[in-house]
Amino acid sequence: VTLSGVVIGLVFGKRLLRRSAREMRKSLFIRMGLIWRWHLALLCAITALAIVLPQNPLALQTYQSETPVLALALGATLLSGPVFIDILPMYLVFMVFTPAALVAMERGHWLGVAAVSALAWGIAQTALPDIAFASIGERTGLSDSGVPLGLYFNRLGWQGLYFAGLAGGFLMAQERLSLQFLSRPLGTALALASLVPTAVFFALPKVIAHGGLGPEVNDALLAAFDRADMTLPRLLTFAAHFYLAL
C-alpha cells in the first residue's frame, strides 16, 4: 500500500508539475478505471465460484451465492467485498482523494494533508466506523440478510500508509527527498531504535503460543497489533520495518 502511494506520488506528481492538475486528474482517473474493471472481473469470478461450487467453502461467504446480484452491486460500488480482494477496493478509494492531496502538497499545504490523514486514522481507532456500518446495515436490512458492509481492512486506518507513501513519492517528483541522514549518526540511531518494535513483533506469536499468559492477555496482545485498523503498535512496527528496509 505504501509503495503504491510512492509510485502514484512520483508518476502523477511529475504529471502535475510538468503538465497541469487537469492532466494529472485525467490520467489518474483513467488508471482508476482500469483497476476498477479488474476489480469487477474478480468480483464476477468469485461470485460465480460461490454459486457453482457444490459445497461452498468457508472462504466464499454464503451471501455471495444466496444474493449474488446484491453482492456484486455492493462490491462494484466499493461498499463491500469478499475475502481475497480487499486491497483493490481500498486502493481505489485512496486514489479518489489523491488528486486533491497532490494539489494541496504542490501548493505547500503539507501539514493540512497530514492533519486530515491523522484525523482519519484517529477515527479508525474508535468504534465509530463499526457503529456507522452497523446502523446502515440495520436501517437497510442488510444485516438480516448476512451481507457485510465495509472491508476487512479499515480504510480510515490504512490510508495513513498510502498517503505517507504519496508524500514521499511527490517529494521525489520535486527532487526534494534527501536520504543522506541514513549515513549519519541520526540514521544509525533510528536503525537501532527500529530494532525494538521489530523484535517485539517477531516475538509476539511465540509469546502468545508458548507464554502461558491466558486467553484474555493473548486477545489483548492481538488487539494491540490488529492490522485491520492499523493500530499504533502495528503502525510503529511497520515504520520500523520500512526504515530498516531503506
mmCIF file of C-alpha atoms in Angstrom:
data_model
loop_
_atom_site.group_PDB
_atom_site.id
_atom_site.type_symbol
_atom_site.label_atom_id
_atom_site.label_comp_id
_atom_site.label_asym_id
_atom_site.label_seq_id
_atom_site.Cartn_x
_atom_site.Cartn_y
_atom_site.Cartn_z
ATOM 1 C CA VAL A 1 0.000 0.000 0.000
ATOM 2 C CA THR A 2 2.793 2.391 0.890
ATOM 3 C CA LEU A 3 4.823 1.541 -2.197
ATOM 4 C CA SER A 4 1.698 2.110 -4.303
ATOM 5 C CA GLY A 5 1.469 5.569 -2.775
ATOM 6 C CA VAL A 6 5.134 6.217 -3.549
ATOM 7 C CA VAL A 7 4.692 5.222 -7.201
ATOM 8 C CA ILE A 8 1.494 7.275 -7.598
ATOM 9 C CA GLY A 9 3.123 10.301 -5.972
ATOM 10 C CA LEU A 10 6.171 10.022 -8.205
ATOM 11 C CA VAL A 11 4.435 9.325 -11.530
ATOM 12 C CA PHE A 12 1.348 11.503 -11.238
ATOM 13 C CA GLY A 13 3.168 14.106 -9.169
ATOM 14 C CA LYS A 14 5.515 14.653 -12.111
ATOM 15 C CA ARG A 15 2.498 14.923 -14.380
ATOM 16 C CA LEU A 16 1.086 17.624 -12.109
ATOM 17 C CA LEU A 17 4.378 19.522 -12.010
ATOM 18 C CA ARG A 18 5.265 19.227 -15.702
ATOM 19 C CA ARG A 19 1.801 19.495 -17.236
ATOM 20 C CA SER A 20 -1.245 20.543 -15.207
ATOM 21 C CA ALA A 21 -3.659 19.487 -12.492
ATOM 22 C CA ARG A 22 -6.230 18.711 -15.168
ATOM 23 C CA GLU A 23 -3.884 16.330 -16.998
ATOM 24 C CA MET A 24 -2.928 14.689 -13.712
ATOM 25 C CA ARG A 25 -6.572 14.082 -12.789
ATOM 26 C CA LYS A 26 -7.430 12.792 -16.254
ATOM 27 C CA SER A 27 -4.610 10.246 -16.344
ATOM 28 C CA LEU A 28 -5.263 9.212 -12.741
ATOM 29 C CA PHE A 29 -8.945 8.546 -13.403
ATOM 30 C CA ILE A 30 -8.022 6.506 -16.484
ATOM 31 C CA ARG A 31 -5.789 4.429 -14.228
ATOM 32 C CA MET A 32 -8.611 4.076 -11.699
ATOM 33 C CA GLY A 33 -10.979 2.883 -14.429
ATOM 34 C CA LEU A 34 -8.552 0.146 -15.410
ATOM 35 C CA ILE A 35 -8.147 -1.024 -11.811
ATOM 36 C CA TRP A 36 -11.914 -0.922 -11.233
ATOM 37 C CA ARG A 37 -12.528 -3.118 -14.284
ATOM 38 C CA TRP A 38 -10.093 -5.725 -12.968
ATOM 39 C CA HIS A 39 -11.778 -5.455 -9.568
ATOM 40 C CA LEU A 40 -15.176 -6.072 -11.188
ATOM 41 C CA ALA A 41 -13.805 -9.049 -13.125
ATOM 42 C CA LEU A 42 -12.509 -10.593 -9.892
ATOM 43 C CA LEU A 43 -15.863 -9.972 -8.207
ATOM 44 C CA CYS A 44 -17.708 -11.744 -11.018
ATOM 45 C CA ALA A 45 -15.305 -14.690 -10.931
ATOM 46 C CA ILE A 46 -15.545 -15.132 -7.160
ATOM 47 C CA THR A 47 -19.341 -14.779 -7.167
ATOM 48 C CA ALA A 48 -19.594 -17.354 -9.960
ATOM 49 C CA LEU A 49 -17.465 -19.777 -7.941
ATOM 50 C CA ALA A 50 -19.659 -19.244 -4.893
ATOM 51 C CA ILE A 51 -22.723 -20.166 -6.981
ATOM 52 C CA VAL A 52 -21.443 -23.170 -8.919
ATOM 53 C CA LEU A 53 -19.328 -24.962 -6.317
ATOM 54 C CA PRO A 54 -21.425 -27.786 -4.819
ATOM 55 C CA GLN A 55 -20.201 -27.159 -1.290
ATOM 56 C CA ASN A 56 -19.431 -23.537 -0.657
ATOM 57 C CA PRO A 57 -16.017 -23.333 1.040
ATOM 58 C CA LEU A 58 -15.859 -21.224 4.173
ATOM 59 C CA ALA A 59 -13.694 -18.674 2.384
ATOM 60 C CA LEU A 60 -16.536 -17.992 -0.072
ATOM 61 C CA GLN A 61 -19.124 -16.213 2.002
ATOM 62 C CA THR A 62 -22.684 -17.532 1.893
ATOM 63 C CA TYR A 63 -24.326 -14.260 0.865
ATOM 64 C CA GLN A 64 -22.397 -14.342 -2.423
ATOM 65 C CA SER A 65 -24.285 -17.439 -3.555
ATOM 66 C CA GLU A 66 -27.646 -16.543 -1.983
ATOM 67 C CA THR A 67 -27.789 -12.894 -3.098
ATOM 68 C CA PRO A 68 -25.252 -12.640 -5.947
ATOM 69 C CA VAL A 69 -26.762 -9.530 -7.562
ATOM 70 C CA LEU A 70 -26.653 -7.615 -4.290
ATOM 71 C CA ALA A 71 -23.138 -8.868 -3.592
ATOM 72 C CA LEU A 72 -21.957 -7.688 -6.999
ATOM 73 C CA ALA A 73 -23.669 -4.311 -6.623
ATOM 74 C CA LEU A 74 -22.113 -3.626 -3.231
ATOM 75 C CA GLY A 75 -18.735 -4.871 -4.400
ATOM 76 C CA ALA A 76 -18.823 -2.805 -7.580
ATOM 77 C CA THR A 77 -19.587 0.351 -5.594
ATOM 78 C CA LEU A 78 -16.748 -0.444 -3.145
ATOM 79 C CA LEU A 79 -19.159 -0.650 -0.192
ATOM 80 C CA SER A 80 -18.411 -4.296 0.477
ATOM 81 C CA GLY A 81 -16.176 -7.051 -0.756
ATOM 82 C CA PRO A 82 -15.396 -10.710 -0.268
ATOM 83 C CA VAL A 83 -12.136 -12.010 1.086
ATOM 84 C CA PHE A 84 -9.277 -12.288 -1.416
ATOM 85 C CA ILE A 85 -9.763 -8.805 -2.920
ATOM 86 C CA ASP A 86 -9.646 -6.325 -0.034
ATOM 87 C CA ILE A 87 -6.723 -4.368 -1.458
ATOM 88 C CA LEU A 88 -8.146 -3.167 -4.792
ATOM 89 C CA PRO A 89 -11.320 -1.523 -3.407
ATOM 90 C CA MET A 90 -9.250 0.071 -0.657
ATOM 91 C CA TYR A 91 -6.693 1.298 -3.190
ATOM 92 C CA LEU A 92 -9.413 2.775 -5.414
ATOM 93 C CA VAL A 93 -10.896 4.806 -2.571
ATOM 94 C CA PHE A 94 -7.462 6.218 -1.758
ATOM 95 C CA MET A 95 -6.945 7.175 -5.381
ATOM 96 C CA VAL A 96 -10.205 9.154 -5.398
ATOM 97 C CA PHE A 97 -8.674 11.539 -2.856
ATOM 98 C CA THR A 98 -5.206 11.528 -4.442
ATOM 99 C CA PRO A 99 -5.698 14.485 -6.850
ATOM 100 C CA ALA A 100 -6.776 16.785 -4.027
ATOM 101 C CA ALA A 101 -3.857 15.638 -1.868
ATOM 102 C CA LEU A 102 -1.309 16.164 -4.660
ATOM 103 C CA VAL A 103 -2.629 19.648 -5.479
ATOM 104 C CA ALA A 104 -2.600 20.574 -1.778
ATOM 105 C CA MET A 105 1.005 19.408 -1.381
ATOM 106 C CA GLU A 106 2.024 21.186 -4.576
ATOM 107 C CA ARG A 107 0.646 24.387 -3.041
ATOM 108 C CA GLY A 108 2.607 23.797 0.148
ATOM 109 C CA HIS A 109 -0.223 22.548 2.379
ATOM 110 C CA TRP A 110 1.736 19.567 3.696
ATOM 111 C CA LEU A 111 0.585 19.982 7.282
ATOM 112 C CA GLY A 112 -3.038 20.167 6.180
ATOM 113 C CA VAL A 113 -2.778 16.855 4.314
ATOM 114 C CA ALA A 114 -1.017 15.283 7.296
ATOM 115 C CA ALA A 115 -3.660 16.606 9.709
ATOM 116 C CA VAL A 116 -6.563 15.195 7.670
ATOM 117 C CA SER A 117 -4.797 11.833 7.400
ATOM 118 C CA ALA A 118 -4.065 11.790 11.142
ATOM 119 C CA LEU A 119 -7.692 12.647 11.944
ATOM 120 C CA ALA A 120 -8.959 9.827 9.733
ATOM 121 C CA TRP A 121 -6.529 7.398 11.382
ATOM 122 C CA GLY A 122 -7.698 8.540 14.816
ATOM 123 C CA ILE A 123 -11.341 7.881 13.905
ATOM 124 C CA ALA A 124 -10.339 4.384 12.778
ATOM 125 C CA GLN A 125 -9.069 3.650 16.283
ATOM 126 C CA THR A 126 -12.538 4.255 17.736
ATOM 127 C CA ALA A 127 -15.745 2.266 17.416
ATOM 128 C CA LEU A 128 -17.318 4.903 15.162
ATOM 129 C CA PRO A 129 -16.760 3.095 11.817
ATOM 130 C CA ASP A 130 -18.274 -0.137 13.176
ATOM 131 C CA ILE A 131 -21.220 1.749 14.680
ATOM 132 C CA ALA A 132 -21.844 3.545 11.384
ATOM 133 C CA PHE A 133 -21.783 0.337 9.322
ATOM 134 C CA ALA A 134 -23.988 -1.464 11.863
ATOM 135 C CA SER A 135 -26.525 1.368 11.796
ATOM 136 C CA ILE A 136 -26.618 1.391 7.982
ATOM 137 C CA GLY A 137 -26.958 -2.401 7.941
ATOM 138 C CA GLU A 138 -29.886 -2.315 10.350
ATOM 139 C CA ARG A 139 -31.689 0.504 8.545
ATOM 140 C CA THR A 140 -31.307 -1.087 5.114
ATOM 141 C CA GLY A 141 -31.968 -4.664 6.214
ATOM 142 C CA LEU A 142 -28.547 -5.845 5.020
ATOM 143 C CA SER A 143 -27.692 -7.150 8.487
ATOM 144 C CA ASP A 144 -30.635 -9.570 8.407
ATOM 145 C CA SER A 145 -29.509 -10.974 5.052
ATOM 146 C CA GLY A 146 -25.960 -11.527 6.259
ATOM 147 C CA VAL A 147 -24.424 -9.074 3.792
ATOM 148 C CA PRO A 148 -21.456 -7.257 5.401
ATOM 149 C CA LEU A 149 -20.650 -3.630 4.743
ATOM 150 C CA GLY A 150 -17.095 -2.399 4.644
ATOM 151 C CA LEU A 151 -13.926 -4.397 4.189
ATOM 152 C CA TYR A 152 -11.689 -6.389 6.465
ATOM 153 C CA PHE A 153 -9.154 -3.566 6.226
ATOM 154 C CA ASN A 154 -10.363 -0.344 7.830
ATOM 155 C CA ARG A 155 -9.720 2.183 5.092
ATOM 156 C CA LEU A 156 -9.584 5.072 7.565
ATOM 157 C CA GLY A 157 -6.692 3.371 9.325
ATOM 158 C CA TRP A 158 -4.805 2.133 6.291
ATOM 159 C CA GLN A 159 -4.967 5.431 4.393
ATOM 160 C CA GLY A 160 -2.116 6.683 6.591
ATOM 161 C CA LEU A 161 0.280 4.258 4.927
ATOM 162 C CA TYR A 162 -0.834 5.231 1.432
ATOM 163 C CA PHE A 163 -0.694 8.998 1.916
ATOM 164 C CA ALA A 164 2.658 8.797 3.695
ATOM 165 C CA GLY A 165 3.957 6.977 0.623
ATOM 166 C CA LEU A 166 2.229 9.520 -1.622
ATOM 167 C CA ALA A 167 4.022 12.355 0.155
ATOM 168 C CA GLY A 168 7.365 10.593 -0.232
ATOM 169 C CA GLY A 169 6.740 9.959 -3.915
ATOM 170 C CA PHE A 170 5.768 13.571 -4.518
ATOM 171 C CA LEU A 171 8.925 14.758 -2.767
ATOM 172 C CA MET A 172 10.838 12.516 -5.176
ATOM 173 C CA ALA A 173 8.950 14.084 -8.085
ATOM 174 C CA GLN A 174 10.003 17.513 -6.802
ATOM 175 C CA GLU A 175 13.578 16.236 -6.329
ATOM 176 C CA ARG A 176 13.407 17.324 -2.692
ATOM 177 C CA LEU A 177 13.700 13.933 -0.981
ATOM 178 C CA SER A 178 17.100 13.510 0.651
ATOM 179 C CA LEU A 179 18.157 10.303 2.417
ATOM 180 C CA GLN A 180 21.618 11.490 3.375
ATOM 181 C CA PHE A 181 20.725 11.254 7.043
ATOM 182 C CA LEU A 182 20.780 7.452 6.709
ATOM 183 C CA SER A 183 24.592 7.514 6.720
ATOM 184 C CA ARG A 184 24.805 9.917 9.665
ATOM 185 C CA PRO A 185 24.646 9.202 13.416
ATOM 186 C CA LEU A 186 20.924 10.034 13.418
ATOM 187 C CA GLY A 187 20.293 7.371 10.796
ATOM 188 C CA THR A 188 22.203 4.793 12.831
ATOM 189 C CA ALA A 189 20.294 5.715 15.984
ATOM 190 C CA LEU A 190 16.968 5.367 14.193
ATOM 191 C CA ALA A 191 18.017 1.982 12.813
ATOM 192 C CA LEU A 192 18.884 0.738 16.308
ATOM 193 C CA ALA A 193 15.597 2.104 17.655
ATOM 194 C CA SER A 194 13.734 0.345 14.845
ATOM 195 C CA LEU A 195 15.088 -2.990 16.030
ATOM 196 C CA VAL A 196 12.984 -2.752 19.199
ATOM 197 C CA PRO A 197 9.447 -2.857 17.694
ATOM 198 C CA THR A 198 10.722 -5.293 15.058
ATOM 199 C CA ALA A 199 11.911 -7.699 17.765
ATOM 200 C CA VAL A 200 8.683 -7.309 19.731
ATOM 201 C CA PHE A 201 6.611 -8.067 16.640
ATOM 202 C CA PHE A 202 8.782 -11.084 15.817
ATOM 203 C CA ALA A 203 8.414 -12.437 19.357
ATOM 204 C CA LEU A 204 4.673 -11.781 19.620
ATOM 205 C CA PRO A 205 3.426 -15.055 18.024
ATOM 206 C CA LYS A 206 5.832 -17.088 20.148
ATOM 207 C CA VAL A 207 4.763 -15.325 23.340
ATOM 208 C CA ILE A 208 1.103 -15.953 22.510
ATOM 209 C CA ALA A 209 1.742 -19.597 21.636
ATOM 210 C CA HIS A 210 4.063 -20.530 24.488
ATOM 211 C CA GLY A 211 3.836 -17.752 27.053
ATOM 212 C CA GLY A 212 1.040 -19.248 29.107
ATOM 213 C CA LEU A 213 -0.421 -15.785 29.590
ATOM 214 C CA GLY A 214 -4.047 -16.811 29.341
ATOM 215 C CA PRO A 215 -6.656 -16.136 26.654
ATOM 216 C CA GLU A 216 -7.538 -12.635 27.859
ATOM 217 C CA VAL A 217 -3.939 -11.412 27.722
ATOM 218 C CA ASN A 218 -3.410 -13.102 24.368
ATOM 219 C CA ASP A 219 -6.531 -11.426 22.970
ATOM 220 C CA ALA A 220 -5.324 -8.060 24.284
ATOM 221 C CA LEU A 221 -1.937 -8.531 22.600
ATOM 222 C CA LEU A 222 -3.571 -9.467 19.315
ATOM 223 C CA ALA A 223 -5.883 -6.445 19.531
ATOM 224 C CA ALA A 224 -2.921 -4.150 20.223
ATOM 225 C CA PHE A 225 -1.292 -5.271 16.959
ATOM 226 C CA ASP A 226 -4.502 -5.521 14.937
ATOM 227 C CA ARG A 227 -3.695 -4.966 11.276
ATOM 228 C CA ALA A 228 -7.307 -4.412 10.233
ATOM 229 C CA ASP A 229 -7.416 -0.975 11.900
ATOM 230 C CA MET A 230 -3.647 -0.324 11.670
ATOM 231 C CA THR A 231 -3.307 0.306 15.401
ATOM 232 C CA LEU A 232 -0.468 2.417 16.797
ATOM 233 C CA PRO A 233 1.791 -0.570 17.717
ATOM 234 C CA ARG A 234 1.196 -2.015 14.257
ATOM 235 C CA LEU A 235 1.908 1.360 12.643
ATOM 236 C CA LEU A 236 5.152 1.755 14.591
ATOM 237 C CA THR A 237 6.168 -1.775 13.683
ATOM 238 C CA PHE A 238 5.528 -1.078 10.016
ATOM 239 C CA ALA A 239 7.541 2.154 10.191
ATOM 240 C CA ALA A 240 10.409 0.249 11.800
ATOM 241 C CA HIS A 241 10.365 -2.451 9.121
ATOM 242 C CA PHE A 242 10.149 0.155 6.368
ATOM 243 C CA TYR A 243 13.061 2.157 7.800
ATOM 244 C CA LEU A 244 15.242 -0.938 8.158
ATOM 245 C CA ALA A 245 14.453 -1.828 4.540
ATOM 246 C CA LEU A 246 15.827 1.564 3.490
#
